Amino acid sequence: MMYSVFSLICSSLITFLIVRLDHLHSHMSADHDLDGVQKVHAVPVPRIGGIGIFSGLVCTVLWLWFAQWKHRDFFLLFLVPSFFVFAVGLLEDLTKRVSVRMRLTVTMFAALIGSLLFNATVRTFGVPFIDTIFQINLVALLFTVVAVAGVANAVNLIDGFNGLSGFVCVTTLLALGAVAYMAGDQMIFIIALASAGAVAGFLVWNYPNAKIFLGDGGAYLVGFIIAELSVLVHERNPGVSVLFPLLLIIYPIFETLFSIYRRKFVRGQSPGAPDAMHLHQMINKRLVRWRVSYRIGDSIRSRGNAMTSPFLWILNLLAAVPAVIFWSNSLILAGFIALFAVSYLWVYTSIARFQTPRLLSLPLMHRSISRSIASEINLVEQNSKIYLAGIPVTCTTRKTLASTITLGNSPILVTANAQIITLLNTNSTLKGSTEDFQICLDGQIPVIAGRLLLRTKTIEKISGSDLIFELLDMARYGKFKKACLIGGSPDVADQFLARLSTKNIEAFAFTPIVSSDGTSDDIEHIAQKINEEKPEIVFIALGAPKQELFALQLRKRLIYELNLIFCCGGSVDFYVGKFNRSPRLLSTIGLEGIYRLVQEPSWKRLHRLFFSFRFFYYLAIGSFGTTRRR
């Protein structure tokens, strides 16, 4: 145990010096990219935490060397391939120019060295047919090299929030040490504990307020150590099941495999393309941020990010604890691996559909964490979701909605009056995609129904014509700087762009021909332009239901996450002054539709007005009275 404490002290002190002297190296070591798709920090932070971890390990080896530990030669040799992995990651941290392919290549080379030096090669799986194949040296060697590199990359992939990968790595290394101790392998026991101490020393300065990040150097280094020790603990101790290390590190492995599947087969992107759809990012955006106001200082935002990690710590422990308990029983370990996969998919799917399990509620967090953060941040009342006329509607206030539009998860916002809710029920495509929208109440009749359903007066009518003014006024506070308009007549689009230019908003517009099913020959060109320009907000003014159908198809083609896709309909006409808004009295009693009919008399608008009365039919047969929290 003293080796772990010594390593912790050395790592912590060296990391402290790195943080304290950041003014000397921050121009090279700090992560200045605050707008990347996977970035959540608010100020530049050094990302060279791997230096403290590797230094802590070197100090421990030197101590063991002078203490004449019998396995000191092995520990020293163990750091040789580890150094190559650490060096290539550190080079990326400092230059930002080392590709993923190069890092993986060097890691596989280091794994090859480890296999040759320590005979660290996976050869047995407990399945006769597979074991026969893996008796071929080349097959076993290639599998081990790829597996070790994959685990190292997986650890780097989960390094997304304060303390997340650090805690996962500490618990994993402690579990490896515990099983090595029970198996009588003192060498693996000492190396695992010393490595856990080195990572814990870094974690002191990474959680809850991140003074330093692990970086690619630290993540690849620790991931490589975990992978090599996982191979060694099984191959050196036949009583340790091959499934023990697999269950122990199943969280980063499954996260990586699921990310590859999601990017390649669901979104049609390159498996290596960065996105913000990992489980830890989904939890942050759809659990933590919904409850925390981000309109406050950067230091509070950093501590708010720390609230995300405990959710994943618990998920990791649900795999690590049974792995240690049943380390020699392959059948039980296989069952827990399957259970983890099912649980992960259930949690991810639920969060993606805004059906967050109650087990993930923020009050379940440890009181010390909750109090330390809640004392400095403003909690925003959690949005309630009701099924109104069979449609999931977010009941919120305009203030709460405005505080969440900069979260960057590409929501499609629909302000739904009685007509829109009826359209969502009658259009089969929209009916099956209602969970993909953030639907707010517009129109006095739906608002009254929502208030009666939730028995609260806090629900506000959020009119699209009101919201568009408020959104564009947010530009003066630096909330966004670029916007895109899709739809509207050419003269309205020109007036819209001219008005945005007076607010110093860079904007561009498209007036495509869109069919009734929301398809357009121009959608690929539009998506390409948006991906190139990266506007924060996209306004779609095509009229319902074309704009909602078009928005669904557009979002599938975007390769980045914007702040908002707003299906604004005729609100653009009000914004540029083409039509006057209805008097306040008519809006209060729900007669905006009649006022608009007087302004634009047509059989089509008259049909829409009568069509909206079907809302009461769907209200009667829908899931009226069903509420849920997201």
XYZ file of C-alpha atoms in Angstrom:
630
model
C 0.000 0.000 0.000
C 2.886 2.355 0.717
C 3.933 2.128 -2.948
C 0.560 3.494 -3.952
C 0.768 6.340 -1.428
C 4.303 7.243 -2.522
C 3.255 7.269 -6.168
C 0.214 9.409 -5.294
C 2.343 11.974 -3.451
C 4.909 12.236 -6.242
C 2.280 12.493 -8.959
C 0.266 15.073 -7.025
C 3.290 17.278 -6.321
C 4.515 17.205 -9.923
C 1.015 17.896 -11.230
C 0.764 20.815 -8.791
C 3.967 22.290 -10.230
C 2.575 21.935 -13.746
C -0.599 23.761 -12.725
C 1.275 26.400 -10.757
C 3.631 27.188 -13.652
C 1.003 27.083 -16.380
C 1.825 30.665 -17.387
C 5.138 29.354 -18.713
C 3.725 26.607 -20.918
C 0.022 27.299 -21.445
C 0.669 28.661 -24.946
C 1.598 25.102 -25.898
C -0.068 22.854 -23.331
C -3.474 24.485 -22.799
C -6.557 23.459 -24.725
C -7.623 26.768 -26.277
C -10.317 25.203 -28.442
C -13.464 26.107 -26.496
C -15.915 25.669 -29.381
C -15.138 22.131 -30.557
C -17.966 19.628 -30.808
C -16.661 17.720 -27.783
C -15.499 20.712 -25.718
C -17.264 21.586 -22.489
C -14.671 23.650 -20.603
C -15.068 27.428 -20.451
C -11.429 28.549 -20.094
C -8.157 27.178 -21.518
C -6.808 24.374 -19.306
C -3.447 22.541 -19.561
C -3.913 19.053 -21.010
C -0.603 17.518 -19.999
C -1.685 15.652 -16.878
C 0.071 12.570 -18.216
C 3.411 14.124 -17.227
C 2.509 13.940 -13.539
C 1.290 10.336 -13.838
C 4.341 9.087 -15.727
C 6.657 10.997 -13.378
C 4.948 9.427 -10.368
C 5.561 5.975 -11.856
C 9.225 6.768 -12.539
C 9.696 7.971 -8.956
C 8.133 4.756 -7.653
C 10.397 2.608 -9.844
C 13.465 4.465 -8.553
C 12.354 3.904 -4.962
C 11.761 0.215 -5.588
C 15.126 -0.016 -7.314
C 16.989 1.345 -4.310
C 14.799 -0.778 -2.013
C 16.056 -3.873 -3.882
C 12.562 -5.094 -4.797
C 12.939 -8.409 -6.600
C 10.705 -7.422 -9.524
C 12.226 -3.978 -10.068
C 13.696 -5.011 -13.429
C 10.282 -6.006 -14.720
C 8.690 -2.727 -13.557
C 11.447 -0.743 -15.261
C 11.035 -2.690 -18.498
C 7.267 -2.218 -18.218
C 7.768 1.536 -18.468
C 9.677 1.235 -21.766
C 6.699 0.512 -24.071
C 4.548 2.716 -21.824
C 6.882 5.610 -22.559
C 6.341 5.315 -26.320
C 2.569 5.518 -25.836
C 2.896 8.439 -23.445
C 5.295 10.302 -25.739
C 3.107 10.176 -28.848
C 0.079 11.311 -26.832
C 2.041 14.138 -25.223
C 3.245 15.229 -28.648
C -0.410 15.555 -29.712
C -1.196 17.523 -26.544
C 1.564 20.003 -27.320
C 1.313 20.296 -31.105
C -2.322 19.259 -31.855
C -0.971 17.717 -35.077
C -0.620 13.987 -34.368
C -3.373 12.010 -36.076
C -5.412 9.268 -34.432
C -3.926 6.771 -36.884
C -0.397 7.680 -35.805
C -1.270 7.393 -32.119
C -2.885 3.991 -32.638
C 0.081 2.814 -34.710
C 2.562 3.754 -31.981
C 0.337 2.144 -29.344
C 0.194 -1.096 -31.342
C 3.988 -0.961 -31.686
C 4.271 -0.570 -27.909
C 1.867 -3.492 -27.423
C 4.088 -5.564 -29.718
C 7.102 -4.704 -27.580
C 5.157 -5.646 -24.448
C 4.165 -8.998 -25.952
C 7.756 -9.791 -26.844
C 9.260 -8.585 -23.551
C 6.718 -10.038 -21.113
C 5.015 -12.734 -23.181
C 1.861 -10.638 -22.686
C -0.271 -12.392 -25.305
C -3.858 -13.595 -25.060
C -3.943 -17.316 -25.888
C -6.863 -18.838 -23.999
C -10.590 -18.038 -24.009
C -11.973 -21.213 -22.488
C -13.555 -22.193 -25.810
C -11.747 -25.175 -27.389
C -12.157 -24.124 -31.014
C -11.033 -20.555 -30.378
C -8.181 -21.680 -28.119
C -6.893 -23.902 -30.932
C -6.776 -20.959 -33.311
C -5.036 -18.758 -30.755
C -2.289 -21.312 -30.285
C -0.984 -19.920 -33.580
C 1.515 -17.324 -32.399
C 0.777 -14.805 -35.128
C -2.978 -14.882 -34.500
C -2.561 -14.442 -30.754
C -0.021 -11.659 -31.263
C -2.146 -9.699 -33.748
C -5.248 -9.962 -31.557
C -3.372 -8.792 -28.469
C -1.777 -5.851 -30.260
C -5.099 -4.635 -31.640
C -6.921 -5.228 -28.327
C -4.357 -3.288 -26.277
C -4.446 -0.354 -28.701
C -8.238 -0.443 -28.664
C -8.431 -0.273 -24.876
C -5.962 2.624 -24.782
C -8.083 4.509 -27.315
C -11.263 3.641 -25.381
C -9.898 5.235 -22.201
C -9.074 8.350 -24.206
C -12.617 8.358 -25.619
C -14.315 8.524 -22.191
C -12.031 11.341 -21.052
C -14.764 13.954 -21.423
C -15.559 15.489 -18.027
C -13.821 16.409 -14.812
C -12.784 13.273 -12.949
C -14.546 10.827 -15.275
C -11.707 8.821 -16.796
C -9.477 9.437 -13.769
C -11.876 7.762 -11.352
C -12.667 4.943 -13.783
C -8.953 4.238 -14.216
C -8.241 4.326 -10.469
C -11.024 1.854 -9.687
C -9.958 -0.384 -12.587
C -6.329 -0.469 -11.454
C -7.329 -1.126 -7.833
C -9.546 -3.993 -9.015
C -6.669 -5.454 -11.043
C -4.439 -5.168 -7.980
C -7.027 -6.829 -5.735
C -7.454 -9.834 -8.049
C -3.680 -10.114 -8.549
C -3.298 -10.188 -4.756
C -5.932 -12.918 -4.416
C -4.197 -14.879 -7.187
C -0.821 -14.524 -5.422
C 0.779 -12.359 -8.151
C 2.770 -9.801 -6.181
C 4.361 -8.213 -9.232
C 1.068 -7.257 -10.922
C -0.286 -6.250 -7.503
C 2.496 -3.701 -6.898
C 2.428 -2.265 -10.439
C -1.356 -1.893 -10.370
C -1.349 -0.145 -6.986
C 1.502 2.161 -7.955
C -0.328 3.078 -11.183
C -3.568 3.693 -9.272
C -1.716 6.012 -6.908
C -0.187 7.964 -9.793
C -3.615 8.492 -11.391
C -5.131 9.436 -8.024
C -2.429 12.082 -7.595
C -3.518 13.620 -10.895
C -7.189 13.318 -9.907
C -6.594 15.635 -6.926
C -6.169 18.505 -9.408
C -8.754 17.309 -11.929
C -11.859 16.992 -9.766
C -14.152 18.723 -9.062
C -12.543 21.848 -10.531
C -10.292 20.840 -13.404
C -7.003 22.667 -13.051
C -5.479 20.242 -15.547
C -6.712 17.662 -18.050
C -5.462 14.123 -18.589
C -4.774 14.810 -22.253
C -3.983 12.232 -24.900
C -0.634 11.496 -23.286
C -2.196 10.609 -19.945
C -5.231 8.810 -21.366
C -3.249 6.617 -23.746
C -0.638 5.926 -21.060
C -3.133 4.796 -18.425
C -5.212 2.910 -20.986
C -2.108 1.063 -22.162
C -1.124 0.162 -18.596
C -4.617 -1.165 -17.867
C -4.658 -3.211 -21.072
C -1.206 -4.720 -20.496
C -1.937 -5.589 -16.877
C -5.257 -7.129 -17.954
C -3.448 -9.435 -20.362
C -0.744 -10.269 -17.848
C -3.044 -11.012 -14.913
C -4.892 -13.611 -17.002
C -1.922 -15.194 -18.748
C 0.239 -15.379 -15.602
C -2.601 -16.742 -13.467
C -4.719 -19.463 -15.133
C -7.285 -19.257 -12.347
C -8.237 -15.726 -13.431
C -10.991 -15.892 -16.046
C -10.328 -14.238 -19.394
C -13.688 -12.505 -18.947
C -12.569 -10.789 -15.724
C -10.622 -7.989 -17.439
C -13.301 -7.739 -20.140
C -16.039 -7.061 -17.581
C -13.714 -4.809 -15.594
C -13.166 -2.441 -18.531
C -16.474 -3.079 -20.302
C -17.614 0.550 -19.938
C -14.916 2.185 -22.113
C -14.906 -0.800 -24.492
C -18.668 -0.813 -25.011
C -18.713 2.989 -25.315
C -16.177 2.737 -28.135
C -17.947 -0.089 -29.981
C -21.332 1.609 -29.664
C -19.853 4.906 -30.900
C -18.464 3.170 -33.986
C -21.866 1.587 -34.672
C -23.701 4.874 -34.099
C -21.448 6.906 -36.371
C -21.057 4.364 -39.157
C -24.469 2.716 -39.424
C -26.876 5.187 -37.819
C -25.493 8.551 -38.900
C -23.524 7.402 -41.959
C -20.317 9.105 -40.829
C -16.731 8.000 -40.470
C -16.227 5.978 -37.249
C -13.415 8.374 -36.353
C -15.494 11.543 -36.808
C -15.909 13.394 -33.492
C -19.399 13.995 -32.180
C -21.094 14.928 -28.931
C -23.313 11.861 -28.616
C -21.359 9.768 -26.112
C -23.250 8.637 -23.036
C -21.406 11.043 -20.732
C -22.240 13.927 -23.075
C -25.893 12.898 -23.309
C -26.123 12.774 -19.510
C -24.508 16.187 -19.245
C -26.790 17.796 -21.813
C -30.082 16.155 -20.937
C -29.810 15.618 -17.185
C -27.304 18.023 -15.682
C -27.738 21.044 -17.937
C -31.509 20.949 -17.792
C -31.215 21.547 -14.053
C -28.298 23.947 -13.963
C -28.413 27.475 -15.289
C -25.382 28.064 -17.504
C -25.825 31.815 -17.598
C -23.341 32.180 -14.747
C -19.602 32.243 -14.274
C -17.046 29.973 -15.882
C -15.875 28.468 -12.578
C -19.428 27.426 -11.751
C -19.825 25.920 -15.181
C -16.697 23.847 -14.528
C -18.130 22.570 -11.260
C -21.401 21.894 -13.040
C -19.469 19.689 -15.467
C -18.210 17.745 -12.469
C -21.806 16.769 -11.679
C -21.822 14.551 -14.779
C -19.016 12.209 -13.734
C -20.675 10.492 -10.718
C -23.360 9.042 -12.983
C -20.671 7.234 -14.996
C -18.696 6.301 -11.877
C -21.719 4.345 -10.674
C -22.151 2.712 -14.076
C -18.500 1.653 -14.068
C -18.706 0.307 -10.503
C -21.699 -1.820 -11.466
C -19.294 -3.719 -13.705
C -16.103 -3.496 -11.611
C -17.575 -4.804 -8.348
C -18.980 -8.088 -9.742
C -15.782 -8.495 -11.781
C -13.724 -8.558 -8.574
C -16.191 -10.776 -6.712
C -16.532 -13.406 -9.471
C -13.051 -13.068 -11.020
C -12.691 -16.829 -11.553
C -16.226 -17.727 -12.692
C -16.543 -17.225 -16.451
C -20.240 -18.049 -16.612
C -21.273 -15.419 -14.084
C -18.898 -12.883 -15.616
C -20.462 -13.490 -19.042
C -23.902 -12.874 -17.541
C -22.812 -9.545 -16.065
C -21.266 -8.515 -19.400
C -24.593 -9.155 -21.135
C -26.439 -7.330 -18.339
C -24.148 -4.306 -18.699
C -24.701 -4.159 -22.471
C -28.492 -4.257 -22.038
C -28.384 -1.676 -19.239
C -26.170 0.675 -21.233
C -28.452 0.531 -24.279
C -31.533 1.032 -22.108
C -30.071 4.089 -20.369
C -28.731 5.601 -23.601
C -31.973 5.056 -25.524
C -34.072 6.424 -22.675
C -32.009 9.601 -22.408
C -31.969 10.055 -26.190
C -35.780 9.893 -26.179
C -36.091 12.268 -23.216
C -37.362 9.398 -21.069
C -34.668 9.610 -18.434
C -34.896 6.792 -15.862
C -35.732 8.003 -12.369
C -32.656 6.181 -11.080
C -30.556 8.871 -12.754
C -32.250 11.735 -10.933
C -29.828 14.347 -9.659
C -31.005 14.161 -6.026
C -29.479 10.671 -5.877
C -26.015 12.233 -6.016
C -23.953 12.406 -2.867
C -24.970 15.265 -0.623
C -21.458 16.671 -0.357
C -21.272 17.083 -4.126
C -24.783 18.479 -4.428
C -24.333 20.977 -1.608
C -20.965 22.249 -2.797
C -22.359 22.968 -6.232
C -25.873 24.000 -5.312
C -24.471 26.637 -2.978
C -23.018 28.474 -5.965
C -25.329 27.768 -8.902
C -28.944 28.418 -9.735
C -31.070 25.355 -10.238
C -33.561 25.678 -13.054
C -36.914 24.021 -12.493
C -36.972 20.729 -14.358
C -39.138 20.834 -17.457
C -42.237 18.698 -17.273
C -43.361 16.679 -20.252
C -46.998 15.827 -20.715
C -48.890 13.897 -23.329
C -51.349 16.449 -24.590
C -53.724 15.010 -27.219
C -51.300 12.112 -27.548
C -48.289 14.370 -28.274
C -45.333 14.761 -25.845
C -45.250 18.475 -25.068
C -42.621 20.260 -23.004
C -44.354 22.552 -20.532
C -41.949 25.304 -19.668
C -41.606 29.052 -19.434
C -40.018 31.370 -21.951
C -37.263 32.224 -19.459
C -36.386 28.563 -18.888
C -36.459 27.842 -22.601
C -34.161 30.762 -23.400
C -31.637 29.533 -20.813
C -31.318 26.167 -22.548
C -31.092 27.034 -26.232
C -27.283 27.319 -26.149
C -26.724 23.744 -24.989
C -25.701 22.492 -28.433
C -27.632 19.262 -28.885
C -29.463 20.302 -32.082
C -33.037 20.312 -30.756
C -35.854 20.848 -33.233
C -38.122 23.383 -31.565
C -41.781 23.434 -32.530
C -44.209 25.949 -31.030
C -47.456 24.017 -31.236
C -50.900 25.523 -31.374
C -54.060 23.435 -31.790
C -53.490 23.149 -35.545
C -49.887 21.910 -35.156
C -50.874 19.349 -32.524
C -53.577 18.084 -34.874
C -51.079 17.845 -37.749
C -48.680 15.888 -35.545
C -51.467 13.394 -34.913
C -52.632 13.048 -38.513
C -49.253 12.865 -40.274
C -47.859 9.340 -39.812
C -44.223 10.412 -40.229
C -44.497 13.195 -37.675
C -46.533 11.037 -35.299
C -43.697 8.500 -35.176
C -41.063 11.210 -34.665
C -42.638 13.383 -31.983
C -39.944 12.389 -29.469
C -37.382 13.996 -31.802
C -38.997 17.412 -31.329
C -38.997 19.827 -28.433
C -42.621 20.896 -28.575
C -43.721 23.964 -26.628
C -47.263 25.228 -26.221
C -48.510 28.038 -28.445
C -52.107 29.129 -28.553
C -54.262 29.850 -25.553
C -56.392 26.683 -25.765
C -53.455 24.199 -25.544
C -51.921 26.287 -22.748
C -55.121 26.132 -20.691
C -55.303 22.372 -21.279
C -51.680 22.002 -20.143
C -52.271 24.052 -17.004
C -55.267 21.944 -16.096
C -53.265 18.779 -16.723
C -50.295 19.758 -14.534
C -52.410 21.762 -12.080
C -49.999 24.667 -12.214
C -50.075 28.240 -13.446
C -46.380 28.364 -14.289
C -46.883 27.169 -17.878
C -46.569 29.986 -20.358
C -47.727 30.379 -23.891
C -44.583 30.477 -26.031
C -45.546 32.017 -29.350
C -43.182 31.599 -32.265
C -43.690 35.254 -33.206
C -42.624 36.286 -29.694
C -39.765 33.824 -29.462
C -38.101 34.838 -32.731
C -37.700 38.406 -31.448
C -36.261 37.163 -28.161
C -33.851 34.761 -29.840
C -32.455 37.364 -32.191
C -32.147 39.906 -29.393
C -29.884 37.418 -27.589
C -27.186 38.170 -30.161
C -26.331 41.375 -28.323
C -25.247 39.240 -25.352
C -22.986 37.089 -27.508
C -25.241 34.020 -27.356
C -24.738 33.403 -31.053
C -23.142 35.088 -34.049
C -24.353 33.181 -37.090
C -27.781 32.107 -38.305
C -29.436 30.504 -41.310
C -32.939 30.923 -42.756
C -34.607 28.221 -44.836
C -37.898 29.206 -46.457
C -39.944 32.348 -46.790
C -40.328 34.328 -49.996
C -37.184 35.837 -51.573
C -38.126 39.382 -50.514
C -38.814 38.267 -46.918
C -35.494 36.419 -46.841
C -33.651 39.542 -48.033
C -35.339 41.693 -45.392
C -34.573 39.079 -42.720
C -30.862 39.030 -43.612
C -30.774 42.839 -43.673
C -32.263 43.071 -40.175
C -29.825 40.471 -38.823
C -26.875 42.362 -40.261
C -27.844 45.372 -38.129
C -27.441 43.107 -35.070
C -23.979 41.996 -36.232
C -25.293 38.516 -36.970
C -23.737 36.805 -39.960
C -26.568 35.088 -41.812
C -27.425 33.352 -45.065
C -30.686 32.070 -46.496
C -32.208 29.478 -48.827
C -35.622 29.539 -50.494
C -35.907 25.930 -51.673
C -38.844 24.215 -53.329
C -40.092 21.678 -50.796
C -42.762 19.071 -51.447
C -45.593 18.267 -49.060
C -43.622 15.352 -47.558
C -40.721 17.638 -46.655
C -38.344 16.440 -49.363
C -36.347 18.774 -51.564
C -33.758 18.369 -54.296
C -31.751 21.114 -52.593
C -31.433 19.505 -49.173
C -27.956 18.041 -49.790
C -26.658 21.413 -50.947
C -28.275 23.147 -47.976
C -26.847 20.638 -45.496
C -23.379 20.962 -47.037
C -23.499 24.754 -46.774
C -24.676 24.609 -43.160
C -21.938 22.121 -42.250
C -19.381 24.480 -43.779
C -20.664 27.707 -42.202
C -21.765 26.153 -38.873
C -24.525 28.586 -37.827
C -25.680 28.321 -34.231
C -29.377 28.651 -35.102
C -31.316 27.519 -38.173
C -34.749 29.056 -38.792
C -37.064 26.972 -40.997
C -40.049 28.927 -42.340
C -41.774 26.497 -44.691
C -45.095 26.157 -42.891
C -46.421 23.076 -41.134
C -46.017 20.197 -41.672
C -43.345 20.713 -44.370
C -40.933 22.520 -42.046
C -41.063 19.787 -39.388
C -40.554 17.027 -41.974
C -37.727 18.983 -43.601
C -36.080 19.597 -40.202
C -35.986 15.857 -39.455
C -34.240 15.138 -42.746
C -31.854 18.074 -42.358
C -30.681 17.105 -38.872
C -29.680 13.631 -40.089
C -27.281 15.289 -42.538
C -25.589 17.650 -40.082
C -22.143 16.634 -38.876
C -22.041 19.047 -35.936
C -24.401 20.038 -33.143
C -25.958 23.469 -33.365
C -27.892 25.273 -30.663
C -31.339 25.213 -32.207
C -33.388 24.282 -35.256
C -36.464 26.492 -34.968
C -39.537 25.630 -37.037
C -40.784 29.211 -37.016
C -43.347 29.194 -39.856
C -44.876 32.626 -40.485
C -43.031 34.215 -37.544
C -40.452 35.488 -40.020
C -43.169 37.491 -41.765
C -44.002 39.183 -38.462
C -40.329 39.826 -37.738
C -39.696 41.693 -41.000
C -43.002 43.563 -40.714
C -44.796 41.976 -43.658
C -47.856 41.369 -41.463
C -48.982 42.880 -38.191
C -49.281 40.718 -35.121
C -52.697 40.199 -33.610
C -53.774 42.546 -30.809
C -53.006 41.357 -27.295
C -56.680 40.873 -26.471
C -57.244 38.490 -29.388
C -54.088 36.560 -28.472
C -55.248 36.268 -24.862
C -58.588 34.719 -25.800
C -57.082 32.494 -28.493
C -58.366 34.182 -31.657
C -55.047 34.763 -33.433
C -56.114 32.373 -36.187
C -59.186 34.432 -37.036
C -57.126 37.639 -37.087
C -54.621 36.022 -39.459
C -57.506 34.851 -41.669
C -58.721 38.441 -41.949
C -55.209 39.548 -42.906
C -54.733 36.765 -45.466
C -58.174 35.564 -46.545
C -57.977 32.249 -48.417
C -59.785 28.933 -48.563
C -56.574 27.231 -47.459
C -56.321 29.283 -44.266
C -60.020 28.832 -43.585
C -59.556 25.073 -43.934
C -56.692 25.200 -41.443
C -58.873 27.061 -38.972
C -61.618 24.428 -39.095
C -58.993 21.663 -39.174
C -57.624 22.846 -35.831
C -60.927 22.012 -34.118
C -59.954 18.343 -34.439
C -57.573 19.104 -31.574
C -60.449 18.520 -29.159
C -61.036 15.075 -30.645
C -57.399 14.072 -30.145
C -57.458 15.668 -26.711
C -60.367 13.407 -25.775
C -58.852 10.158 -27.079
C -55.204 10.984 -26.313
C -53.209 10.263 -23.174
C -54.728 13.167 -21.286
C -53.589 13.169 -17.704
C -50.327 11.288 -18.226
C -47.303 13.189 -16.987
C -43.660 12.377 -16.743
C -40.374 14.028 -15.899
C -37.460 14.095 -18.185
